[in-house]
Coordinates of C-alpha atoms in Angstrom, one line a residue:
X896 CA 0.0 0.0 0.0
X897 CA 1.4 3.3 -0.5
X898 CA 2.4 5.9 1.9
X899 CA -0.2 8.4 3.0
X900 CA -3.4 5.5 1.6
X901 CA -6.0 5.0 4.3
X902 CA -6.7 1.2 4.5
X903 CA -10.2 -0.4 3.9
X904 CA -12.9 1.0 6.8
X905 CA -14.0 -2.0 8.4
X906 CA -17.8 -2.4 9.4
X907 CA -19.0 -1.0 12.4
X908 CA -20.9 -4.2 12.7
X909 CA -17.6 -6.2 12.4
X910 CA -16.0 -4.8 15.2
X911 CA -18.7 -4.8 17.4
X912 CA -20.5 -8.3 17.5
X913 CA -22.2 -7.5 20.8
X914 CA -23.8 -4.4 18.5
X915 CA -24.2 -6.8 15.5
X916 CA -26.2 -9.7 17.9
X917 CA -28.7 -6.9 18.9
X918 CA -28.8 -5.9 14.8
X919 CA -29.7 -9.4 14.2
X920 CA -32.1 -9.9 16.8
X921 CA -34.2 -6.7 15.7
X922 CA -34.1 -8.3 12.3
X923 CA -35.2 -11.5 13.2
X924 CA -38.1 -9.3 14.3
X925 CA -38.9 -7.9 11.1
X926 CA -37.7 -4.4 12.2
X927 CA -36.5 -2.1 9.6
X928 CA -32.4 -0.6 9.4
X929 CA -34.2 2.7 10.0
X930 CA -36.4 1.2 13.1
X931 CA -33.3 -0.6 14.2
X932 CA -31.1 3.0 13.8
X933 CA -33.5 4.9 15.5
X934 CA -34.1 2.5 18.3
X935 CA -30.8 2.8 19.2
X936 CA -30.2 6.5 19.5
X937 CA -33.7 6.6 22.1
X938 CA -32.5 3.4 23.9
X939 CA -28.4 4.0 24.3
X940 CA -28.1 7.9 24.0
X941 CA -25.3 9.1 23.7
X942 CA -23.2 6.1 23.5
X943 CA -21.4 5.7 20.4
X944 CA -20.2 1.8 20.8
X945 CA -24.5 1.3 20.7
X946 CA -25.1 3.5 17.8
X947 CA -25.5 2.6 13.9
X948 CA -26.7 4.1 10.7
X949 CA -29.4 2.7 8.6
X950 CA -26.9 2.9 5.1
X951 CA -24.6 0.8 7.3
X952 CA -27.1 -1.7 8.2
X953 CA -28.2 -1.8 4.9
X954 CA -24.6 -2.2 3.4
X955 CA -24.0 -5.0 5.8
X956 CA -27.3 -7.3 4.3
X957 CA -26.8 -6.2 0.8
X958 CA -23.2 -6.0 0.3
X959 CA -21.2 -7.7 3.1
X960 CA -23.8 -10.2 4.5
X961 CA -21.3 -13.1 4.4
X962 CA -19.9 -10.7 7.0
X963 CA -21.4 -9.1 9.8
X964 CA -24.6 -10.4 9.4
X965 CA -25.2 -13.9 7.6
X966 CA -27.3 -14.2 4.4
X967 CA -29.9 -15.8 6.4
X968 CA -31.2 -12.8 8.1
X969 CA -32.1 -11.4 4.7
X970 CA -35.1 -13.7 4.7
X971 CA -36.2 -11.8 7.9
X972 CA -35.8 -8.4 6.4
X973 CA -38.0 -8.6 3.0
X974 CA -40.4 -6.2 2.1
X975 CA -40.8 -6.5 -1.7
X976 CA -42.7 -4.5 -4.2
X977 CA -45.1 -7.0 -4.6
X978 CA -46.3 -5.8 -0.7
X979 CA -45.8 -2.3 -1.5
X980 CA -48.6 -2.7 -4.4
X981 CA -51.7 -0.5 -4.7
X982 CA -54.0 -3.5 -2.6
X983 CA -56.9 -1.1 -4.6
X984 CA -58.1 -4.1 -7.1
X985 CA -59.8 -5.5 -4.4
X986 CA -61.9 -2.9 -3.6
X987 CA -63.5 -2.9 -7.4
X988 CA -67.1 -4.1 -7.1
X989 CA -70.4 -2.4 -7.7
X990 CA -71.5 -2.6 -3.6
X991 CA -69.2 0.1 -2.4
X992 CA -71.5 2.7 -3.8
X993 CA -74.4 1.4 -2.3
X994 CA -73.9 1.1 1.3
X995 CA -77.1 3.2 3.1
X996 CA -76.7 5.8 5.3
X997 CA -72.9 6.1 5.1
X998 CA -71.3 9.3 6.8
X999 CA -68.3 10.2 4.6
X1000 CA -64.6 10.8 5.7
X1001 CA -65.0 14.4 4.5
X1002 CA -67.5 14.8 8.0
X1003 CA -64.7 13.0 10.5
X1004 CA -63.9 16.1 13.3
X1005 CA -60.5 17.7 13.2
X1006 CA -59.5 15.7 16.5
X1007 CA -59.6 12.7 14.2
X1008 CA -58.0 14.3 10.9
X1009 CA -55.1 15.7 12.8
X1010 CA -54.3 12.8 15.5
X1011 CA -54.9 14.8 18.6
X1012 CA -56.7 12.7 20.4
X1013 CA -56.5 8.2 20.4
X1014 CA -59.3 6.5 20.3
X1015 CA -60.1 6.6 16.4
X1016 CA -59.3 3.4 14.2
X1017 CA -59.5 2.6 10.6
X1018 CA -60.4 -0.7 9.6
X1019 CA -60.0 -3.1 6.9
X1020 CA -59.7 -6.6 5.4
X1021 CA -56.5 -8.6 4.8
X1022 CA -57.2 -10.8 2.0
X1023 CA -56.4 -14.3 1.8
X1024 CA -56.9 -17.5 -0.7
X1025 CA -60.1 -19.1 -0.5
X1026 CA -62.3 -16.4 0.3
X1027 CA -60.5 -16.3 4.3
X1028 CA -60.0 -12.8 5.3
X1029 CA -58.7 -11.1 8.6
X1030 CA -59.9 -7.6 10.1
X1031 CA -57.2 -5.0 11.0
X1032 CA -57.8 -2.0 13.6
X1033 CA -55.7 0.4 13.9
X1034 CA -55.4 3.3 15.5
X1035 CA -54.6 6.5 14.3
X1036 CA -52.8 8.3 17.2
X1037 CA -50.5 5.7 18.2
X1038 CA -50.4 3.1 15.6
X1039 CA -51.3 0.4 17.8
X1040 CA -52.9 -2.7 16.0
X1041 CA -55.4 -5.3 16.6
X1042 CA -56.3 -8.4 14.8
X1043 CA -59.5 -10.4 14.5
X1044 CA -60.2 -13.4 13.0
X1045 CA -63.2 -13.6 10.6
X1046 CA -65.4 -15.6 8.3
X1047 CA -66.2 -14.4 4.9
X1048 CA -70.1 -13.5 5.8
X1049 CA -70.9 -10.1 6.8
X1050 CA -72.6 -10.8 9.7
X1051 CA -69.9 -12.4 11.1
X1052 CA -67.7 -9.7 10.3
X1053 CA -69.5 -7.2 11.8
X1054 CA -70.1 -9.5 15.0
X1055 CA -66.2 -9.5 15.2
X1056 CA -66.6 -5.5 15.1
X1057 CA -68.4 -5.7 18.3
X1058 CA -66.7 -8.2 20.2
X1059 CA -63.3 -6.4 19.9
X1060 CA -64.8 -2.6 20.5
X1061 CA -65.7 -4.3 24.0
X1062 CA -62.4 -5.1 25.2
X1063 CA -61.2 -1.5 25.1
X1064 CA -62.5 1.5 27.2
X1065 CA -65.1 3.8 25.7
X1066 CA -62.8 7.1 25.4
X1067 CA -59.9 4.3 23.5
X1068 CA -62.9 3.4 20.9
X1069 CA -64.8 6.6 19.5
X1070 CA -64.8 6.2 15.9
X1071 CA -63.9 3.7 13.3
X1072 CA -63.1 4.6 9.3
X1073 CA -64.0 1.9 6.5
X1074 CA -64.2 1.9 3.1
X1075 CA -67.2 0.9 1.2
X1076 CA -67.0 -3.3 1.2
X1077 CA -70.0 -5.3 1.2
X1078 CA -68.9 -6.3 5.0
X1079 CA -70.3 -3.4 6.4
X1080 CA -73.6 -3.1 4.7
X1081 CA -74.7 -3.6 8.0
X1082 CA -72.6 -1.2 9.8
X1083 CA -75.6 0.9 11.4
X1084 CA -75.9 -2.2 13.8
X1085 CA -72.5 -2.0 14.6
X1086 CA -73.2 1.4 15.6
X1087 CA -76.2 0.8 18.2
X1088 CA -74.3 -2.2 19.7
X1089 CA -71.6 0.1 20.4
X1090 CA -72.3 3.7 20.0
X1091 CA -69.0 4.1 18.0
X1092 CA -69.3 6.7 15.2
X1093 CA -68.8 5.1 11.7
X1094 CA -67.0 7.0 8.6
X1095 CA -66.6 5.8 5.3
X1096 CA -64.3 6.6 2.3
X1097 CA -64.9 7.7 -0.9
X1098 CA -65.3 5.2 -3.0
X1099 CA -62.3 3.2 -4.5
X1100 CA -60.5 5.6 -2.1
X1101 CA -58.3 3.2 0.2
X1102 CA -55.2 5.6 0.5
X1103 CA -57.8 7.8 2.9
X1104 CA -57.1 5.2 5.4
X1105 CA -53.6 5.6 5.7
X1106 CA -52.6 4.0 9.0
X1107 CA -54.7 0.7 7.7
X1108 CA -52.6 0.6 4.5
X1109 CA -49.3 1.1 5.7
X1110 CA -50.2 -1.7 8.6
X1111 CA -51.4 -3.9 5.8
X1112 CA -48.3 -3.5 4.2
X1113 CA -46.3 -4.9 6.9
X1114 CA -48.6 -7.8 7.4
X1115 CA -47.7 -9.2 4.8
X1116 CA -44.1 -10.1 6.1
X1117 CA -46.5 -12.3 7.8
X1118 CA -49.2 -13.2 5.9
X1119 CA -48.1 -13.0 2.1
X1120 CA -50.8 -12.9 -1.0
X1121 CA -51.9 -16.4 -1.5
X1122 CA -52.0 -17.6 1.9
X1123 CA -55.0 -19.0 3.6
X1124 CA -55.8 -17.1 6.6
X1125 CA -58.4 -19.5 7.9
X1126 CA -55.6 -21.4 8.9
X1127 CA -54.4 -19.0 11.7
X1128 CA -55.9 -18.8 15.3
X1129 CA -57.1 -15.8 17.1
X1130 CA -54.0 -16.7 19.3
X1131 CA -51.5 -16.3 16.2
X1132 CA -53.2 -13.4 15.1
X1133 CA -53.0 -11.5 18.7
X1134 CA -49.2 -13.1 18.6
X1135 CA -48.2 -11.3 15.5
X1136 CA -50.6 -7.7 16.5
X1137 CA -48.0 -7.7 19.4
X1138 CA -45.0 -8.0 17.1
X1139 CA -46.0 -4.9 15.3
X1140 CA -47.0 -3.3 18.3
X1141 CA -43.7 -3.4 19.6
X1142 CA -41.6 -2.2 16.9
X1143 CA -40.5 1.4 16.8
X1144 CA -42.3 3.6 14.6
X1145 CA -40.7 6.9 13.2
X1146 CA -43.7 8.6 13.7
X1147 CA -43.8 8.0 16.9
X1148 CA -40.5 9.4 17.4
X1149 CA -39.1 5.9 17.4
X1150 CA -41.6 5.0 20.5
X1151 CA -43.5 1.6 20.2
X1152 CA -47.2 1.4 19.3
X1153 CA -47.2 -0.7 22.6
X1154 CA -46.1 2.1 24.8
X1155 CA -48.2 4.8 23.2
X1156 CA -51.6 3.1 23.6
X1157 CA -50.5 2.3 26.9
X1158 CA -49.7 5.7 28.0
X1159 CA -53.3 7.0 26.9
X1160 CA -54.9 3.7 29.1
X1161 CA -53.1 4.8 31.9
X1162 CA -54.3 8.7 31.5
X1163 CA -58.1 7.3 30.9
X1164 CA -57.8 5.3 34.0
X1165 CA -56.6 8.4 36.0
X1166 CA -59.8 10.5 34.7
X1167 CA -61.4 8.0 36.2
X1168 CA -60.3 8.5 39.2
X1169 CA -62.3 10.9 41.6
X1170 CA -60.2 13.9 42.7
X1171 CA -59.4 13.7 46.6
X1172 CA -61.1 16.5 49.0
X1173 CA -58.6 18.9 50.6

């Protein structure tokens, strides 16, 4: 080599294998090199040993994954651009028009359209072979998910609807955004069984749920196109909601779902609470 060349940087990753073992484990949990990246500057601050770019993460799977990390984890970090396509086909036939008494997304309040508050979810189906289908909540503030497994009827569907708006406190559940699928046809009884304000989209307008279609996105590191969904418990479904739930969001300021929704459970519980007399 010749005087005054610099040799060959070597990986962050490569000299720290105690950093690279917690790169791999994020991976393992589908976590993005951004999530990963951003994770570590809220969890280690300040500490440089603990701290790693994205482009470095990235150039470690892409360029030297016989290196730091092995070829194997690749497999856990795949989002193709066959899950990034427009899901919007599915949306294409002539009920959407024709749901009755549908309050459009244009009417939501501004609490809802700017995040202010939690307790508003949009809602859709995953898709599956063989008609099976799963519902996906998700809530618009924090980005927490829920999963419920359904059949393909719409009653059924709907019946899901209910059962799940029960399990969370009445401030946490005050709206719910759809677009116009034959499930909800009956939607007005999902609104006296819960007194939960539903909003529709426009039609063939799926992008004006945005937190559901980003979610979706994701789920399909879990469930890819093709799959039957019937075959997957409520357990495996709640197993998998929890894996999203506690990945780090950018949004959230590299927070986790999981921590946000708590937060606002915590603060409904202490409105709850009478005020003590002086």
């Amino acid at each position: 080599m010749a005087s005054g060349e610099s040799s060959p940087k070597v990986c962050k990753l490569v000299e720290n294998r105690t950093l690279a073992h917690i790169v791999a484990s994020k991976l393992q949990l589908q976590w993005s090199p951004e999530q990963i990246a951003g994770w570590l500057r809220c969890t280690y601050p300040g500490n440089e040993d603990y701290q790693v770019s994205h482009e470095t993460i990235y150039r470690s799977l892409f360029i030297q994954a016989r290196g730091a990390l092995k070829k194997e984890l690749l497999e856990h970090f795949r989002r193709t651009r066959a899950m990034r396509r427009s899901r919007h086909h599915t949306l294409k036939t002539g009920t959407h028009d024709r749901i009755s008494e549908a309050v459009s997304i244009s009417e939501r309040p501004a609490a809802v359209e700017d995040r202010a508050r939690p307790g508003h979810w949009e809602r859709n189906l995953l898709l599956g072979s063989g008609n099976s289908q799963i519902a996906t909540l998700v809530e618009r503030q924090t980005c927490y998910v829920m999963l419920a497994k359904v059949a393909s009827d719409t009653e059924t569907v709907i019946n899901a609807l209910i059962k799940h708006a029960h399990k969370l406190p009445e401030e946490l559940y005050k709206s719910l955004t759809w677009d116009r699928g034959k499930e909800m046809v009956e939607h007005t009884r999902f609104t006296v069984a819960t007194d939960i304000k539903v909003y529709f989209c426009a039609p063939q307008s799926p992008w004006q749920r945005g937190s559901n279609e980003n979610t979706d996105g994701l789920l399909r590191q879990y469930f890819p196109k093709g799959t039957d969904l019937s075959a997957y418990s409520q357990a495996k479904l709640n197993a998998v909601a929890r894996r999203l739930n506690e990945r780090p969001r950018k949004t959230l300021n590299y927070e986790t779902p999981a921590k946000r929704f708590h937060q606002s459970r915590c603060i409904h519980r202490l409105n709850l609470q009478p005020s003590r007399a002086n």
